[in-house]
Coordinates of C-alpha atoms in Angstrom, one line a residue:
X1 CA 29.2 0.3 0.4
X2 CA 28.9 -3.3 -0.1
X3 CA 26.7 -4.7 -3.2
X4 CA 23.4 -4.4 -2.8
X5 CA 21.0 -7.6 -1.8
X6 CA 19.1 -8.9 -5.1
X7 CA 15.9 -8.0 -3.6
X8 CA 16.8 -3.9 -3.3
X9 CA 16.5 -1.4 -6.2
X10 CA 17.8 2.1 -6.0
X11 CA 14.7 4.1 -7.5
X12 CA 15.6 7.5 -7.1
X13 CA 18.3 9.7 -5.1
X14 CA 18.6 8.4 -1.6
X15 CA 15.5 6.1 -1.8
X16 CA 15.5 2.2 -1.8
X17 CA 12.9 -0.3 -2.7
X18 CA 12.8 -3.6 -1.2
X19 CA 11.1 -6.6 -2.3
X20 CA 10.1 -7.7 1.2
X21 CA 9.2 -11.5 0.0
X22 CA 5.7 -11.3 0.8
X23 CA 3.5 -13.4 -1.5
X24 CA 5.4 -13.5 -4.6
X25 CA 8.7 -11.2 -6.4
X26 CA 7.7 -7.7 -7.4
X27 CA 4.5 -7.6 -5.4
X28 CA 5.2 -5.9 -2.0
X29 CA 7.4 -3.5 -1.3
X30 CA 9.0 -1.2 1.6
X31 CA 11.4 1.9 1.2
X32 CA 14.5 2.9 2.5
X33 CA 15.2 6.8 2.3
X34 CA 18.8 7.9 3.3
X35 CA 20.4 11.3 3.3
X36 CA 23.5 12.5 5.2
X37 CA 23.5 9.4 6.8
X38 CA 20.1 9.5 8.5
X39 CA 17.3 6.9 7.3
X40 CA 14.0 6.3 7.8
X41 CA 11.7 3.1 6.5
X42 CA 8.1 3.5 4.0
X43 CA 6.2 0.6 5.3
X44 CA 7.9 -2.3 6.5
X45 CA 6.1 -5.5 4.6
X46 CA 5.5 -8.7 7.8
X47 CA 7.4 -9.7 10.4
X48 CA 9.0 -12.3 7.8
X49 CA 10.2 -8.9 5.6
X50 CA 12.2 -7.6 8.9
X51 CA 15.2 -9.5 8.1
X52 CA 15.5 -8.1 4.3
X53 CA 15.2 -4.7 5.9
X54 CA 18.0 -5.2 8.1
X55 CA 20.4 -6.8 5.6
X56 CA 19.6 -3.3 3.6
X57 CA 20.6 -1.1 6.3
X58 CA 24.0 -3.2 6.6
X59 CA 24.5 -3.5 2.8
X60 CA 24.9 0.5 2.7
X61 CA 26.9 0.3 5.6
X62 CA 24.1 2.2 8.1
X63 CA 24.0 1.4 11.9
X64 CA 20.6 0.5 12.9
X65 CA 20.9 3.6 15.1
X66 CA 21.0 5.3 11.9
X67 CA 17.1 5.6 11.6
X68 CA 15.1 8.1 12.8
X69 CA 11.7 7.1 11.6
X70 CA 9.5 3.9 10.6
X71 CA 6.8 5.3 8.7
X72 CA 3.6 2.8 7.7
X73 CA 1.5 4.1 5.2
X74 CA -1.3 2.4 7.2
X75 CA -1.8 -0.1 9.4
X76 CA -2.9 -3.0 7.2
X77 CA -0.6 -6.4 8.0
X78 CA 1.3 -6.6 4.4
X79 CA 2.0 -2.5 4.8
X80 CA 3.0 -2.4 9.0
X81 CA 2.7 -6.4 10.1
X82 CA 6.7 -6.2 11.1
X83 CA 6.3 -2.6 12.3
X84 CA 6.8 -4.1 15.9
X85 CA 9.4 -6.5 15.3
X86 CA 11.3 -3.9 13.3
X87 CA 11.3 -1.2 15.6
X88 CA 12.3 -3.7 18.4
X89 CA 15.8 -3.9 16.4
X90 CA 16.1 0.0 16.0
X91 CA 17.0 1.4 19.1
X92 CA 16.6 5.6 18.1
X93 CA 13.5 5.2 15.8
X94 CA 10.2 6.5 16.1
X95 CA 7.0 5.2 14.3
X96 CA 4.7 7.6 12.7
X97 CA 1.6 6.6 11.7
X98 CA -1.9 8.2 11.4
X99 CA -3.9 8.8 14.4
X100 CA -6.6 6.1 13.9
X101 CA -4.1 3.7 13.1
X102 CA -1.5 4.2 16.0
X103 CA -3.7 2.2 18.9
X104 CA -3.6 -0.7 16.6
X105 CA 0.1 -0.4 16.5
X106 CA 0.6 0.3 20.1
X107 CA -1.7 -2.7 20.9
X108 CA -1.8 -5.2 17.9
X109 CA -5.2 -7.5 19.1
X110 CA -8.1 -5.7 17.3
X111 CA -5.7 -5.8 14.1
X112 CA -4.4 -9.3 14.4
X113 CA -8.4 -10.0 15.0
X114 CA -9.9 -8.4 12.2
X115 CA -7.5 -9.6 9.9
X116 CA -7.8 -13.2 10.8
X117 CA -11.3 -12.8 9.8
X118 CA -10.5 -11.9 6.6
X119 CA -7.8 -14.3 5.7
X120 CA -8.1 -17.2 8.2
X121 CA -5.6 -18.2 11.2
X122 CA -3.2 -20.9 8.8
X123 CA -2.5 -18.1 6.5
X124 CA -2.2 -15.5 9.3
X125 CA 0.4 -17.9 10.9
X126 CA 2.2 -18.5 7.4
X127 CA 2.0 -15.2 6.1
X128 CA 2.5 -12.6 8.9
X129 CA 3.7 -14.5 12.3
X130 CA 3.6 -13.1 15.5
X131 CA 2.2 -9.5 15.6
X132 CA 4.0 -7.6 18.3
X133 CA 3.0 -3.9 19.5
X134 CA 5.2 -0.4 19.7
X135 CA 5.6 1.3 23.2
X136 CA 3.5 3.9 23.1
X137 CA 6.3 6.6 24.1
X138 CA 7.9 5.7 20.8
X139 CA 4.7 6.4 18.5
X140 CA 4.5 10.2 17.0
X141 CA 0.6 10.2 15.2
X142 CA 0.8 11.7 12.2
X143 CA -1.3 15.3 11.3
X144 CA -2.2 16.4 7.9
X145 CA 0.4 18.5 6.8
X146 CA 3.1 17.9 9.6
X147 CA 6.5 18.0 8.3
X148 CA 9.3 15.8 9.0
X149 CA 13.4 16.4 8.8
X150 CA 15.2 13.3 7.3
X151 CA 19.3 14.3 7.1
X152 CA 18.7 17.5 4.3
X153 CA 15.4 16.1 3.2
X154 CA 11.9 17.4 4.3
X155 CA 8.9 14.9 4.0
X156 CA 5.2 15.6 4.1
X157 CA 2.7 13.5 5.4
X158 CA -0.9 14.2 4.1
X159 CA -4.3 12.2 5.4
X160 CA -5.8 10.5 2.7
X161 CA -8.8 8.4 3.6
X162 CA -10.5 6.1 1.1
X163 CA -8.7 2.8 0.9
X164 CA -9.0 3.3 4.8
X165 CA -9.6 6.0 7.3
X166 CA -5.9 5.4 8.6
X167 CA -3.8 6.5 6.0
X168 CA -1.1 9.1 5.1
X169 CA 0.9 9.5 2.1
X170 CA 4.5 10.8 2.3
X171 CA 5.3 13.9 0.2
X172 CA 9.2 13.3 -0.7
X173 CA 10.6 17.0 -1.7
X174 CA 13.6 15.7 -2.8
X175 CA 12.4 13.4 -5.7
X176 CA 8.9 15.1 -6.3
X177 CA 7.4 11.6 -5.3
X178 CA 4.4 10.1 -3.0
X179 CA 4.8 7.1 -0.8
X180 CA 0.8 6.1 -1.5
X181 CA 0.8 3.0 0.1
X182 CA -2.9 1.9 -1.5
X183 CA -4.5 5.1 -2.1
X184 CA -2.7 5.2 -5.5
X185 CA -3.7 1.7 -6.2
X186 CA -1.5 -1.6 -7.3
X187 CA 0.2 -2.0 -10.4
X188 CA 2.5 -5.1 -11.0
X189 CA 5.6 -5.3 -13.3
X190 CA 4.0 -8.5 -15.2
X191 CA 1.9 -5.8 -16.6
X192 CA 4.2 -3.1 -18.4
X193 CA 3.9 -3.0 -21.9
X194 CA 6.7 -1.7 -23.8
X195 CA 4.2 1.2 -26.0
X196 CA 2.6 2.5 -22.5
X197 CA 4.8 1.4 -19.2
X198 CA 2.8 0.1 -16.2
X199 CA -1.1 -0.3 -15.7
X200 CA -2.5 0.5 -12.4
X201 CA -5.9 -0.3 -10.9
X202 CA -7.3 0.4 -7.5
X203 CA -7.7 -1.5 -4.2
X204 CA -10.6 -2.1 -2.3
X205 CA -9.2 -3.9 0.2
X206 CA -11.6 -4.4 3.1
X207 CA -12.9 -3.2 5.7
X208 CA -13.4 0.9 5.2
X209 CA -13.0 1.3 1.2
X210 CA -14.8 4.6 0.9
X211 CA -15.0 5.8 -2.9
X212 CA -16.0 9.3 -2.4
X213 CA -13.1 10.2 -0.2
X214 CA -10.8 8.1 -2.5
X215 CA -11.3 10.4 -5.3
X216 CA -10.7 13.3 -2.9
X217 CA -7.5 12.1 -1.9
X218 CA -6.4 10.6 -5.4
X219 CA -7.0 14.8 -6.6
X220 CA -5.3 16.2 -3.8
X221 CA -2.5 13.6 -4.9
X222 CA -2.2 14.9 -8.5
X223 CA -2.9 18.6 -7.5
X224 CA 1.0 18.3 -6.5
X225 CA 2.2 17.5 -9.9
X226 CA 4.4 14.7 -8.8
X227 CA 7.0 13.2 -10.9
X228 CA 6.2 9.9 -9.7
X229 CA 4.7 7.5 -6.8
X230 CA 6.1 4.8 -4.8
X231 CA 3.6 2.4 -4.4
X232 CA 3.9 -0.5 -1.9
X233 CA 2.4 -2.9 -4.8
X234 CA 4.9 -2.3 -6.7
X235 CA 7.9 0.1 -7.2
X236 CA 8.4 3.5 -8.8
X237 CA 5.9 4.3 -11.7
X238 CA 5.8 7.8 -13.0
X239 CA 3.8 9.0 -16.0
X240 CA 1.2 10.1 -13.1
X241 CA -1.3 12.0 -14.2
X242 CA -1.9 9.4 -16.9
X243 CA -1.9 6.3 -14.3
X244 CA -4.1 9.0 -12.3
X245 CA -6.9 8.8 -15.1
X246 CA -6.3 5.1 -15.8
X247 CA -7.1 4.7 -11.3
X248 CA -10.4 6.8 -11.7
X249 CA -11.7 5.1 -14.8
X250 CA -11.9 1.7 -13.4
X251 CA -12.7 3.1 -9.8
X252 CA -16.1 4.6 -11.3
X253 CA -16.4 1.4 -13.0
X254 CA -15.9 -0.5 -9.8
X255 CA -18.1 1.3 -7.9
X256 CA -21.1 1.5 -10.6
X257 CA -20.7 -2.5 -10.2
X258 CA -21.3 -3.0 -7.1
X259 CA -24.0 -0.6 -6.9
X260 CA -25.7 -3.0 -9.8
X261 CA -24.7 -6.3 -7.7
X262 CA -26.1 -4.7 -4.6
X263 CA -29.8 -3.8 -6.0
X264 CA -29.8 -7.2 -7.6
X265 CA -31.8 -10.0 -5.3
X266 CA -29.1 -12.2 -4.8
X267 CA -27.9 -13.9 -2.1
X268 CA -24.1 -13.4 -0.2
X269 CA -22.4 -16.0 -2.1
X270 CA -24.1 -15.5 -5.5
X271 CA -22.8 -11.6 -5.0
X272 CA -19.6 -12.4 -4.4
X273 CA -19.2 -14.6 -7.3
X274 CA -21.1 -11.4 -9.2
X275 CA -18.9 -9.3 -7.7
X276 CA -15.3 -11.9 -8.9
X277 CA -16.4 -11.8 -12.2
X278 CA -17.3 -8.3 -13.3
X279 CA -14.3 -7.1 -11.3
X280 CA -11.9 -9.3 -13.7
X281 CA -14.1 -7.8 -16.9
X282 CA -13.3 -4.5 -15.9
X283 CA -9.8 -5.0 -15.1
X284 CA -9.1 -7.1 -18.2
X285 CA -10.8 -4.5 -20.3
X286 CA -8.5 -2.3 -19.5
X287 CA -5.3 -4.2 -19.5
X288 CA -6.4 -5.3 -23.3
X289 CA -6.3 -1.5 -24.0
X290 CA -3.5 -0.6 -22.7
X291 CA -1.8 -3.5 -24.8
X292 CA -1.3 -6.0 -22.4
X293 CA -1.3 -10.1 -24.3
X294 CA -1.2 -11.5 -21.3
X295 CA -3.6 -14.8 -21.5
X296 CA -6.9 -13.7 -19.4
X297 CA -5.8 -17.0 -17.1
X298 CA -2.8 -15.7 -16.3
X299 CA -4.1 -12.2 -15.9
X300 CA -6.6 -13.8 -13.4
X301 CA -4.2 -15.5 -11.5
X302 CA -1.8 -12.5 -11.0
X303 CA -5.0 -10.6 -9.5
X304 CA -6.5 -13.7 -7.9
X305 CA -5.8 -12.2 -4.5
X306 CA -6.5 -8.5 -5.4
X307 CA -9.9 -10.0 -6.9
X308 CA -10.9 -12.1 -3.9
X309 CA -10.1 -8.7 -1.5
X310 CA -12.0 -6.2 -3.7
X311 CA -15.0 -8.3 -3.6
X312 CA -15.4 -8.7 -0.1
X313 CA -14.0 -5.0 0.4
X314 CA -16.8 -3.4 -2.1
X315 CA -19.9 -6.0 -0.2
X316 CA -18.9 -4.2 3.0
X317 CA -18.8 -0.8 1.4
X318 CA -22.6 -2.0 0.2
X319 CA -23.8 -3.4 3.7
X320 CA -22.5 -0.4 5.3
X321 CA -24.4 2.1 2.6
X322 CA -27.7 -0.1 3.2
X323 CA -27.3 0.2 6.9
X324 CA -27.0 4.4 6.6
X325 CA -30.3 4.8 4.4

């Protein structure tokens, strides 16, 4: 095997995680799993991560007809962006991904579309490229429960709605681990503490944050006991059922402020400002309890993006409550 590339870290028996680049170090992440010689890819980061991901596959001396499955945890752009690109360069793989999110997969436009709206067409030129689709005969949807073989290795795939209604986690056997993708939340490196190990918060990432079913899945999660979760943002955190508690805390918090922002009479722009500012209270009041000294500037500008996204993720989750009454 040759060395590894800088940006790859060995997390657990047969499993990989690669920095794939994408905004800054340590912030997005896709896995490799290997065993007796067959592969498969967690998430695959942009089209811009593609490259990393096939420097990993030659580092450890795998053909790239080596893997048998690219599996997105959902379809957002920084989880599946270079799902295309990447399966173009893997001539024996199949995608999996959850049934709601494989036509945006197959035919990228809607995606590409929606996203654009969210994060404008400079940064969806800079940050994610070209958006390519899958053939359809290539794409296996995912069902809750369904099984996959991986060399030795059985994986589980599990529907967990919440963060959106096109996600599945990946039950790894093996290791006693979930690939969440987002349903488990973000938790950066900059934010371990030596007396309590990493912090974790949850996303609310536009457009289908849905709390109630996000606390469903989170449970259904736990109710495995796992030793620890892979999360895309970032790496291998274990400790779960502790980070579990820490996730629901601030999620209830979360959600009890935007139901206060979204009684209030304000206007769009006065909400979201609301909405930026209580977000980073709750957030920093839990950082300062779990021991973090971080300055609250730099804390703010480590979740400036998470901030901005939650925002605009819980006013939709609002609108679209106001519109069912």
């Amino acid at each position: 095997m040759h060395p590894l590339p800088t940006f790859v870290q060995p997390v657990a028996e047969g499993l990989y995680a690669i920095d794939t680049g994408f905004h800054r170090p340590n912030f997005d992440a896709a896995y490799l799993i290997v065993d007796e010689g067959r592969a498969a890819f967690v998430d695959t980061g942009t089209n811009h991560s593609v490259p990393r991901l096939l420097e990993t596959l030659q580092a450890l001396e795998l053909s790239r007809d080596a893997v048998d499955y690219v599996i997105p945890t959902h379809v957002h752009l920084d989880h599946a962006g270079g799902a295309g690109l990447l399966m173009s360069e893997l001539p024996r793989a199949t995608l999996v991904v959850h049934p709601q999110g494989a036509p945006h997969l197959i035919d990228p436009h809607f995606l590409i579309q929606s996203a654009t709206g969210v994060y404008g067409p400079d940064e969806m030129a800079r940050s994610y490229g070209t958006v390519i689709g899958v053939p359809p005969k290539r794409v296996l949807r995912s069902t809750d429960g369904m099984e996959l073989t991986l060399g030795s290795r059985r994986l589980t795939l599990l529907d967990t709605p919440g963060h959106a209604r096109h996600h599945h986690c990946i039950w790894d056997e093996r290791t006693r681990g979930f690939f969440t993708g987002d349903t488990f939340g973000l938790s950066y490196r900059e934010f371990d503490t030596a007396a309590n190990g990493p912090w974790l918060m949850p996303t609310t990432t536009p457009v289908q944050f849905d709390p109630e079913a996000l606390r469903v899945s989170v449970a259904r999660l736990l109710d495995y006991s796992p030793d620890a979760m892979y999360l895309t943002h970032y790496g291998r955190v274990g400790n779960v059922r502790r980070l579990g508690a820490m996730f629901l805390e601030q999620l209830d918090a979360m959600v009890a402020l935007g139901l206060s922002r979204g009684s209030a009479p304000l206007d769009a722009t006065a909400r979201h400002h609301a909405l930026l500012d209580g977000l980073a209270a709750i957030h920093l009041r839990s950082l300062r309890a779990h021991g973090c000294t971080l300055a609250e500037a730099h804390i703010r500008e480590l979740l400036a993006l998470d901030l901005e996204l939650n925002a605009q993720g819980i006013a939709v989750w609002l609108e679209r409550r106001k519109r069912a009454r």
